PDB file of C-alpha atoms in Angstrom:
ATOM      1  CA  GLN A   1     -44.091 -22.884  20.551  1.00  0.00           C
ATOM      2  CA  ILE A   2     -42.533 -19.898  22.332  1.00  0.00           C
ATOM      3  CA  THR A   3     -40.144 -22.214  24.145  1.00  0.00           C
ATOM      4  CA  GLN A   4     -39.106 -23.772  20.853  1.00  0.00           C
ATOM      5  CA  ARG A   5     -38.440 -20.280  19.393  1.00  0.00           C
ATOM      6  CA  ASP A   6     -36.400 -19.348  22.452  1.00  0.00           C
ATOM      7  CA  GLU A   7     -34.327 -22.511  22.052  1.00  0.00           C
ATOM      8  CA  THR A   8     -33.837 -21.781  18.333  1.00  0.00           C
ATOM      9  CA  ILE A   9     -32.830 -18.194  19.078  1.00  0.00           C
ATOM     10  CA  GLY A  10     -30.453 -19.406  21.781  1.00  0.00           C
ATOM     11  CA  SER A  11     -28.812 -21.922  19.452  1.00  0.00           C
ATOM     12  CA  LYS A  12     -28.519 -19.304  16.678  1.00  0.00           C
ATOM     13  CA  ASN A  13     -26.945 -16.845  19.132  1.00  0.00           C
ATOM     14  CA  THR A  14     -24.453 -19.535  20.148  1.00  0.00           C
ATOM     15  CA  GLU A  15     -23.655 -20.185  16.469  1.00  0.00           C
ATOM     16  CA  ILE A  16     -23.198 -16.453  15.871  1.00  0.00           C
ATOM     17  CA  LYS A  17     -20.853 -16.193  18.847  1.00  0.00           C
ATOM     18  CA  ASP A  18     -18.820 -19.178  17.638  1.00  0.00           C
ATOM     19  CA  LEU A  19     -18.601 -17.716  14.131  1.00  0.00           C
ATOM     20  CA  ASN A  20     -17.543 -14.337  15.515  1.00  0.00           C
ATOM     21  CA  ASP A  21     -14.831 -16.040  17.570  1.00  0.00           C
ATOM     22  CA  LYS A  22     -13.613 -17.897  14.475  1.00  0.00           C
ATOM     23  CA  LEU A  23     -13.681 -14.638  12.509  1.00  0.00           C
ATOM     24  CA  GLN A  24     -11.546 -12.891  15.130  1.00  0.00           C
ATOM     25  CA  VAL A  25      -9.014 -15.728  15.037  1.00  0.00           C
ATOM     26  CA  ALA A  26      -8.953 -15.611  11.217  1.00  0.00           C
ATOM     27  CA  LEU A  27      -8.438 -11.828  11.248  1.00  0.00           C
ATOM     28  CA  LYS A  28      -5.540 -12.162  13.684  1.00  0.00           C
ATOM     29  CA  ASP A  29      -4.028 -14.875  11.483  1.00  0.00           C
ATOM     30  CA  ALA A  30      -4.442 -12.666   8.416  1.00  0.00           C
ATOM     31  CA  ASP A  31      -2.713  -9.748  10.178  1.00  0.00           C
ATOM     32  CA  LEU A  32       0.116 -12.069  11.180  1.00  0.00           C
ATOM     33  CA  MET A  33       0.480 -13.289   7.589  1.00  0.00           C
ATOM     34  CA  VAL A  34       0.562  -9.713   6.273  1.00  0.00           C
ATOM     35  CA  ASP A  35       3.336  -8.908   8.732  1.00  0.00           C
ATOM     36  CA  LYS A  36       5.254 -12.026   7.667  1.00  0.00           C
ATOM     37  CA  ILE A  37       4.880 -11.107   3.987  1.00  0.00           C
ATOM     38  CA  LYS A  38       6.138  -7.578   4.632  1.00  0.00           C
ATOM     39  CA  GLU A  39       9.145  -8.967   6.496  1.00  0.00           C
ATOM     40  CA  GLU A  40       9.861 -11.424   3.672  1.00  0.00           C
ATOM     41  CA  VAL A  41       9.671  -8.640   1.068  1.00  0.00           C
ATOM     42  CA  ARG A  42      12.074  -6.546   3.154  1.00  0.00           C
ATOM     43  CA  ARG A  43      14.500  -9.462   3.478  1.00  0.00           C
ATOM     44  CA  ARG A  44      14.352 -10.227  -0.243  1.00  0.00           C
ATOM     45  CA  LYS A  45      15.027  -6.593  -1.084  1.00  0.00           C
ATOM     46  CA  GLU A  46      17.965  -6.575   1.341  1.00  0.00           C
ATOM     47  CA  PHE A  47      19.371  -9.688  -0.322  1.00  0.00           C
ATOM     48  CA  GLN A  48      18.855  -8.111  -3.752  1.00  0.00           C
ATOM     49  CA  PHE A  49      20.824  -5.032  -2.623  1.00  0.00           C
ATOM     50  CA  LYS A  50      23.703  -7.203  -1.411  1.00  0.00           C
ATOM     51  CA  TYR A  51      23.723  -9.114  -4.686  1.00  0.00           C
ATOM     52  CA  GLU A  52      23.652  -5.928  -6.742  1.00  0.00           C
ATOM     53  CA  ASP A  53      26.427  -4.405  -4.603  1.00  0.00           C
ATOM     54  CA  ALA A  54      28.580  -7.388  -5.490  1.00  0.00           C
ATOM     55  CA  LYS A  55      27.875  -6.766  -9.180  1.00  0.00           C
ATOM     56  CA  GLY A  56      28.474  -3.021  -8.846  1.00  0.00           C
ATOM     57  CA  LYS A  57      24.982  -1.807  -9.794  1.00  0.00           C
ATOM     58  CA  ILE A  58      24.011   1.805  -9.100  1.00  0.00           C
ATOM     59  CA  ARG A  59      20.950   2.237  -6.929  1.00  0.00           C
ATOM     60  CA  VAL A  60      18.238   4.758  -7.722  1.00  0.00           C
ATOM     61  CA  TYR A  61      16.108   6.266  -4.972  1.00  0.00           C
ATOM     62  CA  ALA A  62      13.091   8.540  -5.303  1.00  0.00           C
ATOM     63  CA  ARG A  63      11.500  11.051  -2.977  1.00  0.00           C
ATOM     64  CA  CYS A  64       8.474  13.227  -3.617  1.00  0.00           C
ATOM     65  CA  ARG A  65       8.699  16.601  -2.000  1.00  0.00           C
ATOM     66  CA  PRO A  66       5.597  18.045  -0.343  1.00  0.00           C
ATOM     67  CA  PHE A  67       3.732  20.900  -1.979  1.00  0.00           C
ATOM     68  CA  THR A  68       5.048  24.409  -1.355  1.00  0.00           C
ATOM     69  CA  LYS A  69       2.739  27.060   0.106  1.00  0.00           C
ATOM     70  CA  ALA A  70       2.402  28.627  -3.346  1.00  0.00           C
ATOM     71  CA  GLU A  71       1.371  25.282  -4.856  1.00  0.00           C
ATOM     72  CA  ILE A  72      -1.131  24.699  -2.087  1.00  0.00           C
ATOM     73  CA  SER A  73      -2.639  28.179  -2.476  1.00  0.00           C
ATOM     74  CA  SER A  74      -2.987  27.720  -6.253  1.00  0.00           C
ATOM     75  CA  LYS A  75      -4.650  24.328  -5.607  1.00  0.00           C
ATOM     76  CA  GLU A  76      -2.170  22.277  -7.616  1.00  0.00           C
ATOM     77  CA  SER A  77      -2.940  18.596  -7.990  1.00  0.00           C
ATOM     78  CA  THR A  78      -0.380  15.868  -7.615  1.00  0.00           C
ATOM     79  CA  LEU A  79       0.935  13.914 -10.558  1.00  0.00           C
ATOM     80  CA  LEU A  80       2.615  11.308  -8.362  1.00  0.00           C
ATOM     81  CA  ARG A  81       1.279   8.882  -5.820  1.00  0.00           C
ATOM     82  CA  PRO A  82       2.812   5.990  -3.933  1.00  0.00           C
ATOM     83  CA  ALA A  83       2.245   2.589  -5.510  1.00  0.00           C
ATOM     84  CA  LYS A  84       1.534  -0.675  -3.728  1.00  0.00           C
ATOM     85  CA  ASN A  85       5.063  -1.287  -2.497  1.00  0.00           C
ATOM     86  CA  MET A  86       8.087   0.570  -1.144  1.00  0.00           C
ATOM     87  CA  TRP A  87       9.919   0.795  -4.477  1.00  0.00           C
ATOM     88  CA  SER A  88       7.272   2.058  -6.912  1.00  0.00           C
ATOM     89  CA  LEU A  89       5.636   5.351  -7.778  1.00  0.00           C
ATOM     90  CA  GLU A  90       2.695   6.000 -10.054  1.00  0.00           C
ATOM     91  CA  LEU A  91       2.856   8.958 -12.429  1.00  0.00           C
ATOM     92  CA  ASN A  92      -0.341  10.406 -13.874  1.00  0.00           C
ATOM     93  CA  GLU A  93      -0.042  10.939 -17.606  1.00  0.00           C
ATOM     94  CA  THR A  94      -3.414  12.361 -18.593  1.00  0.00           C
ATOM     95  CA  GLU A  95      -4.801  11.587 -22.024  1.00  0.00           C
ATOM     96  CA  ARG A  96      -7.446  13.198 -24.174  1.00  0.00           C
ATOM     97  CA  ASP A  97      -9.718  11.061 -26.285  1.00  0.00           C
ATOM     98  CA  VAL A  98     -11.106  12.109 -29.676  1.00  0.00           C
ATOM     99  CA  MET A  99     -14.046  13.789 -27.949  1.00  0.00           C
ATOM    100  CA  GLY A 100     -11.699  15.931 -25.850  1.00  0.00           C
ATOM    101  CA  ASN A 101     -12.420  14.179 -22.565  1.00  0.00           C
ATOM    102  CA  VAL A 102      -9.475  14.066 -20.174  1.00  0.00           C
ATOM    103  CA  LYS A 103      -8.704  10.647 -18.716  1.00  0.00           C
ATOM    104  CA  ASP A 104      -6.160   9.745 -16.034  1.00  0.00           C
ATOM    105  CA  LYS A 105      -3.544   7.181 -17.005  1.00  0.00           C
ATOM    106  CA  TRP A 106      -1.394   6.095 -14.062  1.00  0.00           C
ATOM    107  CA  ARG A 107       1.921   4.455 -15.015  1.00  0.00           C
ATOM    108  CA  ILE A 108       4.112   2.622 -12.535  1.00  0.00           C
ATOM    109  CA  TYR A 109       7.815   3.419 -12.235  1.00  0.00           C
ATOM    110  CA  GLU A 110      10.094   1.288 -10.094  1.00  0.00           C
ATOM    111  CA  PHE A 111      13.143   2.377  -8.091  1.00  0.00           C
ATOM    112  CA  ASP A 112      15.393   0.715  -5.560  1.00  0.00           C
ATOM    113  CA  HIS A 113      13.471   2.532  -2.827  1.00  0.00           C
ATOM    114  CA  VAL A 114      10.834   5.267  -2.621  1.00  0.00           C
ATOM    115  CA  PHE A 115      10.651   7.502   0.420  1.00  0.00           C
ATOM    116  CA  GLN A 116       6.903   7.650   0.900  1.00  0.00           C
ATOM    117  CA  PHE A 117       4.805  10.758   1.343  1.00  0.00           C
ATOM    118  CA  GLY A 118       4.446  11.992   4.907  1.00  0.00           C
ATOM    119  CA  LEU A 119       7.204   9.744   6.287  1.00  0.00           C
ATOM    120  CA  MET A 120      10.024  12.235   5.881  1.00  0.00           C
ATOM    121  CA  GLY A 121       9.505  14.189   9.088  1.00  0.00           C
ATOM    122  CA  SER A 122       7.840  17.489   9.843  1.00  0.00           C
ATOM    123  CA  LYS A 123       9.915  19.541   7.395  1.00  0.00           C
ATOM    124  CA  GLY A 124       9.717  16.954   4.624  1.00  0.00           C
ATOM    125  CA  ASN A 125      13.502  16.880   4.231  1.00  0.00           C
ATOM    126  CA  GLY A 126      14.359  13.691   6.084  1.00  0.00           C
ATOM    127  CA  THR A 127      14.687  15.308   9.521  1.00  0.00           C
TER     128      THR A 127
END
C-alpha cells in the first residue's frame, strides 16, 4: 500500500513538473505575442502618421507635467491618468448623485501621442 502511494505521488509529481514546463512555455509565448502586438500597434500608428501627413492633418500631442512642490505639500490629487495605450489619457470628472455622494467618472481622451508619466526624464521636461 505504501509502495502504491509512493508510485502515485511520483506520477503526480511528474505530471506537475510537465504542467509547470508547459506553463513556462505558454508564458514565454504570451510575452512574445504581447511584444509582437506592441510592435504592430507602433507600426500601424507610424503608417497612420504618414497617411495623415499626406492629407495635411495637424497632430495633437499631450504631456502631463509632474506635481509641483506646492501641489505635493498640499496633497493635491491627480485628475489625469494614462490610459491603456500610448495615445489616450483618462480625465476624472467627478459627479455627485442626489444623495450628495461623490463618484469618480473617468473619461478617455485620445491624442496622436501621449508622453507618459515618469518617462520624461528627471526634471520632467523631456531632458
